[in-house]
Coordinates of C-alpha atoms in Angstrom, one line a residue:
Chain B
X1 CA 103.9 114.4 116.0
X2 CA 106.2 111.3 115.0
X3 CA 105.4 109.9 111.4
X4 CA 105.1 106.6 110.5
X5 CA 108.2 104.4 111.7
X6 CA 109.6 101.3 110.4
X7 CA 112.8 99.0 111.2
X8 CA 114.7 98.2 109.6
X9 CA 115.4 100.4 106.8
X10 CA 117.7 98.0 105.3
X11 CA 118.6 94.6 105.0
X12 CA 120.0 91.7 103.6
X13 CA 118.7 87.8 103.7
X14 CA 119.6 84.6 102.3
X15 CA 117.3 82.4 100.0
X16 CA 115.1 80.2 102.0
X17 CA 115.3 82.6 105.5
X18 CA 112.4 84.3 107.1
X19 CA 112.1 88.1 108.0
X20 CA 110.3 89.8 110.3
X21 CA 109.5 94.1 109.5
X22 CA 107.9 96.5 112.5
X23 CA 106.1 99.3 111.7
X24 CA 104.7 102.1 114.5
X25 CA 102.3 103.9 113.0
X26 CA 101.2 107.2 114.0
X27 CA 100.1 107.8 117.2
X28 CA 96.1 107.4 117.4
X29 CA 95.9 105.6 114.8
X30 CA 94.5 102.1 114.4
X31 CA 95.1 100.6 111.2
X32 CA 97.7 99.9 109.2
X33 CA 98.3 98.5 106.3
X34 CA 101.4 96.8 104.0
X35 CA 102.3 97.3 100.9
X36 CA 105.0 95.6 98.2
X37 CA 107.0 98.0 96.1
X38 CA 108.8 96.4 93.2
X39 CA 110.3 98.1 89.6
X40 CA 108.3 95.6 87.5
X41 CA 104.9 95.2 89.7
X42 CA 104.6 98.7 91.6
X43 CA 102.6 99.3 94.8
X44 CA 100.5 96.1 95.9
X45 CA 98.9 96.1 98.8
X46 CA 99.7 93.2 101.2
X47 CA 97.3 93.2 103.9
X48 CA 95.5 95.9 106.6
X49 CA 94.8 95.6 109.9
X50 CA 92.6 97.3 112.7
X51 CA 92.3 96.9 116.6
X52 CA 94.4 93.3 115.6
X53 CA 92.2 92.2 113.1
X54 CA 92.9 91.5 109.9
X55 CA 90.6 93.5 107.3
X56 CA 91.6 92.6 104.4
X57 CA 94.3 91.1 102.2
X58 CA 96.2 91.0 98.8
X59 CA 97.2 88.3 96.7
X60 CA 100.3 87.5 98.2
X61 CA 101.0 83.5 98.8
X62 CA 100.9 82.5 102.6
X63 CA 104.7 82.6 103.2
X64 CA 103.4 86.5 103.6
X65 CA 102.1 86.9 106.9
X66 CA 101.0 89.9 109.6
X67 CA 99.8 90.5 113.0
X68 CA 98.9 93.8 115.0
X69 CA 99.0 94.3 118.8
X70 CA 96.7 96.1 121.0
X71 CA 99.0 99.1 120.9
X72 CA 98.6 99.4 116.7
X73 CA 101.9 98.5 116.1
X74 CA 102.2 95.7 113.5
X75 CA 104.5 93.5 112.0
X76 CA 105.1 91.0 108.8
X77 CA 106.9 88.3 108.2
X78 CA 107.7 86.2 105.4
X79 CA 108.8 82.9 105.7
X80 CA 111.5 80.6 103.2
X81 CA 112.8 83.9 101.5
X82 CA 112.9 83.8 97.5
X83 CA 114.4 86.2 95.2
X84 CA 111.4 87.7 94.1
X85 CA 110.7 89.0 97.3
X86 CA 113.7 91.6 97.0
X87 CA 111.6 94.7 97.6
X88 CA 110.7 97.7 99.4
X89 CA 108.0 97.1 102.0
X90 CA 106.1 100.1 103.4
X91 CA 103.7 100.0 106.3
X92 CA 100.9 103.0 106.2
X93 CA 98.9 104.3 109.1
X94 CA 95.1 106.1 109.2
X95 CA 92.7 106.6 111.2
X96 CA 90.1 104.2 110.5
X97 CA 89.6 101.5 109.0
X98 CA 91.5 101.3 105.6
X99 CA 91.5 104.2 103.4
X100 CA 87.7 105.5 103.2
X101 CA 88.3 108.5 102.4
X102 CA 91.2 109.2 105.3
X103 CA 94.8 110.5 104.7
X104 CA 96.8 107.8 104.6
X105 CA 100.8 108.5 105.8
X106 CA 103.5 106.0 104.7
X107 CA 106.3 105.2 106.3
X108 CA 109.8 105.6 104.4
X109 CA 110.0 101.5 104.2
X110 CA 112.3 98.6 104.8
X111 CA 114.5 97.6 102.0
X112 CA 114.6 93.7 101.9
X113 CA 117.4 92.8 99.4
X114 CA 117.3 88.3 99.3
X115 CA 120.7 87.0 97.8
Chain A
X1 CA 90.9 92.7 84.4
X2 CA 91.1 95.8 86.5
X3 CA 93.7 98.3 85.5
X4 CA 95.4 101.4 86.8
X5 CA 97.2 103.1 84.1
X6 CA 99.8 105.9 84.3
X7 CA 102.1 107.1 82.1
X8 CA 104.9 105.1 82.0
X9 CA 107.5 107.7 80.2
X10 CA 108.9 110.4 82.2
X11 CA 107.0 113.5 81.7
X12 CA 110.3 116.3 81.1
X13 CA 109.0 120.0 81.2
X14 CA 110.2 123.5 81.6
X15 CA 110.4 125.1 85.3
X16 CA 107.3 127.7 85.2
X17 CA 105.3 125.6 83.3
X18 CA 102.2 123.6 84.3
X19 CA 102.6 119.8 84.0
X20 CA 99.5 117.2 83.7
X21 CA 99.9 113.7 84.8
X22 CA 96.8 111.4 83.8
X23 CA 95.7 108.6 85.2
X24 CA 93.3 105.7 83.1
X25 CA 91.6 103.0 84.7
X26 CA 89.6 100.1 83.5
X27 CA 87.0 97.9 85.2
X28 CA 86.6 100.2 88.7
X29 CA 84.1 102.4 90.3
X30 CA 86.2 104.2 92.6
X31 CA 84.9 106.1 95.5
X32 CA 87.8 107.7 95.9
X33 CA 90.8 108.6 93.8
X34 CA 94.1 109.8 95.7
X35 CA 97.3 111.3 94.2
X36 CA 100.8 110.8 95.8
X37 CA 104.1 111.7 95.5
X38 CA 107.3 109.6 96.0
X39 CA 110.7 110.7 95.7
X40 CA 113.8 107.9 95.5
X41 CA 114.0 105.8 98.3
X42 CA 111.6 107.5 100.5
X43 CA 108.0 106.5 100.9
X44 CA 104.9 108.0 99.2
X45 CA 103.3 111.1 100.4
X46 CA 99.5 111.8 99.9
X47 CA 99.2 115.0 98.2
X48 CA 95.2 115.1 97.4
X49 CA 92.0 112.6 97.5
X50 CA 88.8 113.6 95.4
X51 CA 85.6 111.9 95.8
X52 CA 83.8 110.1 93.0
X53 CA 80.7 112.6 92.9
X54 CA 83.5 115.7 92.8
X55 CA 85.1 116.8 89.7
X56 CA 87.8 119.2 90.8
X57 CA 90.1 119.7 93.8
X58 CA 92.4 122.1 94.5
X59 CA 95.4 122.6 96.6
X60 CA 97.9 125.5 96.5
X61 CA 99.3 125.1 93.0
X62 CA 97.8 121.3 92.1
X63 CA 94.7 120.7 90.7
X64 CA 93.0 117.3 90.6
X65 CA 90.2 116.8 88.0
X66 CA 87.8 113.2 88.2
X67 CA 85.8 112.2 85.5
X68 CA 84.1 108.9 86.2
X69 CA 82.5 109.1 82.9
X70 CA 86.1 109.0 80.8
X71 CA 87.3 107.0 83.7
X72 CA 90.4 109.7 84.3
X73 CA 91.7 111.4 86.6
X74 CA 93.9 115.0 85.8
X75 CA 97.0 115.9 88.2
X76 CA 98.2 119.2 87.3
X77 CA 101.2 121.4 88.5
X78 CA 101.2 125.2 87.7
X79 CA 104.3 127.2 87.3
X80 CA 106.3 124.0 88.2
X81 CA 109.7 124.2 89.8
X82 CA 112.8 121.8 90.1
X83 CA 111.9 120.8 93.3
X84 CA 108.5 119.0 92.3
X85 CA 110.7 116.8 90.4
X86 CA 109.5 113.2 91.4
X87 CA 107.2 110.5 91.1
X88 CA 103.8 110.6 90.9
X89 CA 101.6 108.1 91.8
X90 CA 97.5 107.9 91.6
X91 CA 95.4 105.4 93.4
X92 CA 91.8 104.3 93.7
X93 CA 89.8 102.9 96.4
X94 CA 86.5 101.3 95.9
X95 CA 83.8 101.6 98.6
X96 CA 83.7 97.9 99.4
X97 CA 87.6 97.7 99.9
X98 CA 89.7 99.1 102.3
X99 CA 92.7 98.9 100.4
X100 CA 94.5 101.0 98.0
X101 CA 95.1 100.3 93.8
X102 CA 98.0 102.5 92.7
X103 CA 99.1 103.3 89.7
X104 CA 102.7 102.4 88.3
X105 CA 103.5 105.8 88.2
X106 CA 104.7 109.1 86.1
X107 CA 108.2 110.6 87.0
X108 CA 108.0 114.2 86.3
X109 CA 111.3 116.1 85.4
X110 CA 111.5 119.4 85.9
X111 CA 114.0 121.7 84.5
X112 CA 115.1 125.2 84.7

C-alpha cells in the first residue's frame, strides 16, 4: 500500500512569507503527527493529530500551526517565515493515537529552505 | 532537563563486523524505546520498538537491549555490510505522551 506522502518535497520562501505543507498518511490510519528536522536541534516533534483533533504539541511558537480533515490528511503552516525555520519537515502516520507502542511510518519530508 | 543522548561521532567499522550504537537518557521513564534508521534526505524508518518491562529484542541481524536501570538502550548490527551505512536514530515515548523524543543520532560507516 502507498507510504506516507508529502508535498512538496522542495521549496524555497522568502523571510516574512507563510507556507503551507500536506501530508497523506497511510491509508487507515488516523493520526499523524509533525516533526522539525534541523543539523543543530535534531528531530522535534511539532504537533499530532487524530480524527481532527489536536493531541498534543511541541514547543514551537504559534507562527507554527496544523489542522487535519475528516479524511486524515493534515497540513501545517507557518506564518511570517524566519531563517531559522529552514528545515526538513516530516509528517508520520500510525494507527492510533500517537505512538503507544504502534509503528510509526514517516514520510520522506518537505525541504523548506527561507532566504 | 530531559535528555536523549547518542553518540555524536560517526561510529567507522569493518564490513562483517557487529556495530553497537548506544543510546543514554536522563530524566525519562520511557514506556517505550524505538530505534530508526535515516539515510540522507529521505525520512526515518522504524527499525524496532522494545517495551520498558523487556530487555532484549531481536530482528534478523539487529538486536536491541533496554535497561531502565542504566537508563540505556543497545542497537547492535552483526556481520554488518556497506549497505547498513546510515544514520541511526533512538527515540523514547513516555506513557503519558503521544509523541516521540529522538535522539540526535549516530552515523554508522561501514566499510569493506
Amino acid at each position: 500500500k502507498a507510504g506516507v506522502t508529502q508535498t512538496p518535497r522542495y521549496l524555497i520562501k522568502t523571510r516574512g512569507q507563510q507556507v503551507t505543507l500536506s501530508c497523506s498518511p497511510i491509508s487507515g490510519h488516523r493520526s499523524v503527527s509533525w516533526y522539525q528536522q534541523t543539523p543543530g536541534q535534531g528531530l522535534q516533534f511539532l504537533f499530532e493529530y487524530f480524527s481532527e483533533t489536536q493531541r498534543n504539541k511541541g514547543n514551537f511558537p504559534g507562527r507554527f500551526s496544523g489542522r487535519q480533515f475528516s479524511n486524515s490528511r493534515s497540513e501545517m503552516n507557518v506564518s511570517t517565515l524566519e531563517l531559522g525555520d529552514s528545515a526538513l519537515y516530516l509528517c508520520a502516520s500510525s494507527l492510533g493515537t500517537g505512538a503507544s507502542g504502534n509503528t510509526i511510518y514517516f514520510g520522506e519530508g518537505s525541504w523548506l529552505t527561507v532566504v | 532537563s530531559q535528555k536523549i543522548e547518542q553518540n555524536s561521532e560517526a561510529l567507522n567499522i569493518q564490513e562483517g563486523k557487529t556495530a553497537t550504537l548506544t543510546c543514554n537518557y536522563t530524566n525519562y521513564s520511557p514506556a517505550y524505546l524505538q530505534w530508526y534508521r535515516q539515510d540522507p534526505g529521505r525520512g526515518p524508518v522504524f527499525l524496532l520498538l522494545i517495551r520498558e518491562n523487556e530487555k532484549e529484542k531481536r530482528k534478523e541481524r539487529l538486536k536491541v537491549t533496554f535497561d531502565t536501570t542504566l537508563k540505556q538502550s543497545l542497537f547492535h548490527i552483526t556481520a554488518s555490510q556497506p549497505a547498513d551505512s546510515a544514520t541511526y536514530l533512538c527515540a523514547l515515548e513516555t506513557g503519558t505522551a503521544s509523541k516521540l523524543t529522538f535522539g540526535t543520532g549516530t552515523r554508522l560507516q561501514v566499510t569493506l
